Amino acid sequence: MSPSPSSLSPRRVAIVGATGAVGREMVNVLHQRGFPVAELALFASERSAGRVLETPFGEKTLVAFDADVVKGYDIVLLAVSGEFAKQHAPTLASAGAIVIDNSSAFRYDPEIPLIVPEINADALGSSKLIANPNCTTAILVLALGPLHRAFGLKRVIVSTYQATSGAGAEGMAELEEQTRNQLAGRPVTNSVFRHPIPFNVIPQIDAFQENGYTKEEMKVTWESRKILGIPDLLASCTAVRIPTYRAHSESVTVETIRPVTAEAARAVLAEAAGVKLTDDPANGVYPMPLNATGEYDVEVGRIRANPVFGDNGLDFFVCGDQLLKGAALNAVQIAELTL
Amino acid sequence: MSPSPSSLSPRRVAIVGATGAVGREMVNVLHQRGFPVAELALFASERSAGRVLETPFGEKTLVAFDADVVKGYDIVLLAVSGEFAKQHAPTLASAGAIVIDNSSAFRYDPEIPLIVPEINADALGSSKLIANPNCTTAILVLALGPLHRAFGLKRVIVSTYQATSGAGAEGMAELEEQTRNQLAGRPVTNSVFRHPIPFNVIPQIDAFQENGYTKEEMKVTWESRKILGIPDLLASCTAVRIPTYRAHSESVTVETIRPVTAEAARAVLAEAAGVKLTDDPANGVYPMPLNATGEYDVEVGRIRANPVFGDNGLDFFVCGDQLLKGAALNAVQIAELTL
């Protein structure tokens, strides 16, 4: 047994980007999990500086980001853009802080660990800078990792049902406000999303690449390979935005190297860390945003053998909170690993 | 050139189940396409009989279903339950009427043609009873058929984003009403769907089978094989209800027998009957319910080579109106074939 976080010497923790949807959840998760916080500082843009936030740690005044101040903290959680992370994360880490970055800036750097603690905690090493994966990937690999150990993964085909929280608090607000507009017969507009989101489906998340896939889709391939330690994994994704708030769903088909059955896969996933087996379809029990929202564990269900790959095919459906396992929870779990 | 419908001798047409979402669209589509209607009669349950409907053919009084009356019509469009169809369709057809049934009752009977006119009009034969396919399948095969002719299909893996109209007018009404409730902070309930639908994802449509797939999912496999004429096609589906109104989206991955490229697939689909190539991602053009709703053609886009299957993999996204190509339009197109 590893010691519980609270028995360890407390750390001075900084959250940069504390006003965003992910930053706010980071504060909540640190508190809920009893992370040993000696001091918590919340950094934001100049614009937000001076605002007071109610947090489980009491009232906190937002401070304008200053690298010279932030680098003095033991642990720095970055919930900022990739550009901002690229500019500041290496400096903060070389000054001695442990920096956990939620952006994609360093995820593909072979020197930087990309960690989902349940799956590849052993890859942490001694790097001071650690990358937190893409939300869709973090949720997905909780199921893929144990299945790979048990059966070997050859091919992975994913279609996603991604919530508006992936575009931050503004994304969720646009969903709510524009849905109200549509129901009231008022004009529906869009600024966060490329098209109106109410009662619609948008098969684009992030920018398109040369190969026709979006960056979001390629992240799932690239990051799954790195986290699972399968550099040649055949994986593809279709990433789709739908009108939900903050839990991502994913429809997954895998071809395994060794034969697999639904029963054997279910037994593996029932024991998997971070997974809540949610698979009693006869009673209407399967993963859904309605239940997965606000939960740490990722729901996995609809597990069934897929004969498209003979005895080596498996289908399942996962649903996880995009702001928790998809972002803030995983970042705090990484911080716990460094204690 | 085949003669335009309106140049042919008019037919006496009966719609049974005329008050439902599909039945109402059948009336509209008959009119929009200039189907040669000599007389249109709308049949419904005892409960609805006597009600007057405004239609493009003028005011129509709903008549209680009476097999002895209905069998006298030239063409009978059934928008009723499978049970009702099983009970009445064979009698109506043996009396001489051409019966086009929208239920699943006869789709798997080898003696009954299952028709999507753009794909397998030649399978019509001389049967008086003709089955109209499942909505998801009808939309899907418009893309699969041409791709099969060009490249050969080996495997098809589909994940769906299905609209509430699949559960009829009541499904759409439940989405709207319960979304209003949720936004107003009132309790959200469900009666049409097994779980609340607003801002949720429900990975169940129809009942579960022994193999863990739902009947809806198996319909896509069974019906695609029959319509495409590939009895051994390896096909699987994950059917998911999402909070949209009346256009189904589908994320599709195929493995082809002969090598395929995105460019070659795009060229094939650009010429495909019933397909609107909707594939200019750089300009934000791809299939979406927002645009596909109310349209006859099925949008196909996000076409890209999927390296998971080497040189033989292809991904694409389709979106089609569930009540039109998924039901009423296809039924009327079948009726046109019989002229």
Coordinates of N, CA and C in Angstrom, one line a residue, chain A residues 3 14 17 35 52 69 81 83 91 140 165 170-171 187 226 241 288 298 313:
Chain A
P3 N 1.4 5.2 0.8 CA 0.8 6.0 1.9 C -0.3 6.9 1.4
A14 N 0.5 25.5 -7.0 CA 0.0 26.6 -7.8 C -0.9 26.1 -9.0
G17 N -4.3 29.2 -14.6 CA -5.5 29.1 -15.5 C -6.7 28.7 -14.6
F35 N -5.4 16.0 -1.0 CA -4.0 16.2 -1.4 C -3.4 17.1 -0.3
V52 N -12.0 37.4 -6.4 CA -12.0 36.5 -5.3 C -12.9 35.3 -5.7
V69 N 7.3 34.2 -9.7 CA 6.5 33.8 -8.4 C 6.2 32.3 -8.5
S81 N -3.2 27.4 -22.4 CA -3.1 27.0 -23.8 C -1.7 26.3 -24.1
E83 N 0.4 27.1 -26.3 CA 1.3 28.2 -26.6 C 1.9 28.8 -25.3
T91 N 10.8 26.5 -18.2 CA 11.4 27.4 -17.2 C 11.0 27.1 -15.8
L140 N -10.3 6.8 -22.6 CA -10.2 5.6 -23.4 C -9.2 4.5 -22.9
S165 N -18.0 20.7 -22.8 CA -16.9 21.1 -21.8 C -15.5 21.0 -22.4
E170 N -17.0 28.2 -21.6 CA -17.7 28.9 -22.7 C -18.5 27.9 -23.6
G171 N -17.9 26.8 -23.8 CA -18.6 25.8 -24.6 C -19.9 25.3 -24.0
P187 N -33.2 33.6 -32.7 CA -32.1 33.2 -33.5 C -31.0 32.4 -32.7
K226 N 1.5 6.1 -27.0 CA 2.6 6.4 -26.1 C 2.2 5.9 -24.7
R241 N -18.5 16.3 -31.9 CA -19.1 17.1 -30.8 C -20.6 16.9 -30.8
M288 N -23.5 6.3 -19.5 CA -24.3 7.4 -20.0 C -23.8 8.7 -19.3
V298 N -14.5 6.0 -14.8 CA -15.0 5.9 -16.1 C -15.9 4.7 -16.3
G313 N -12.6 -10.0 -31.9 CA -13.2 -8.7 -31.9 C -14.0 -8.4 -30.6

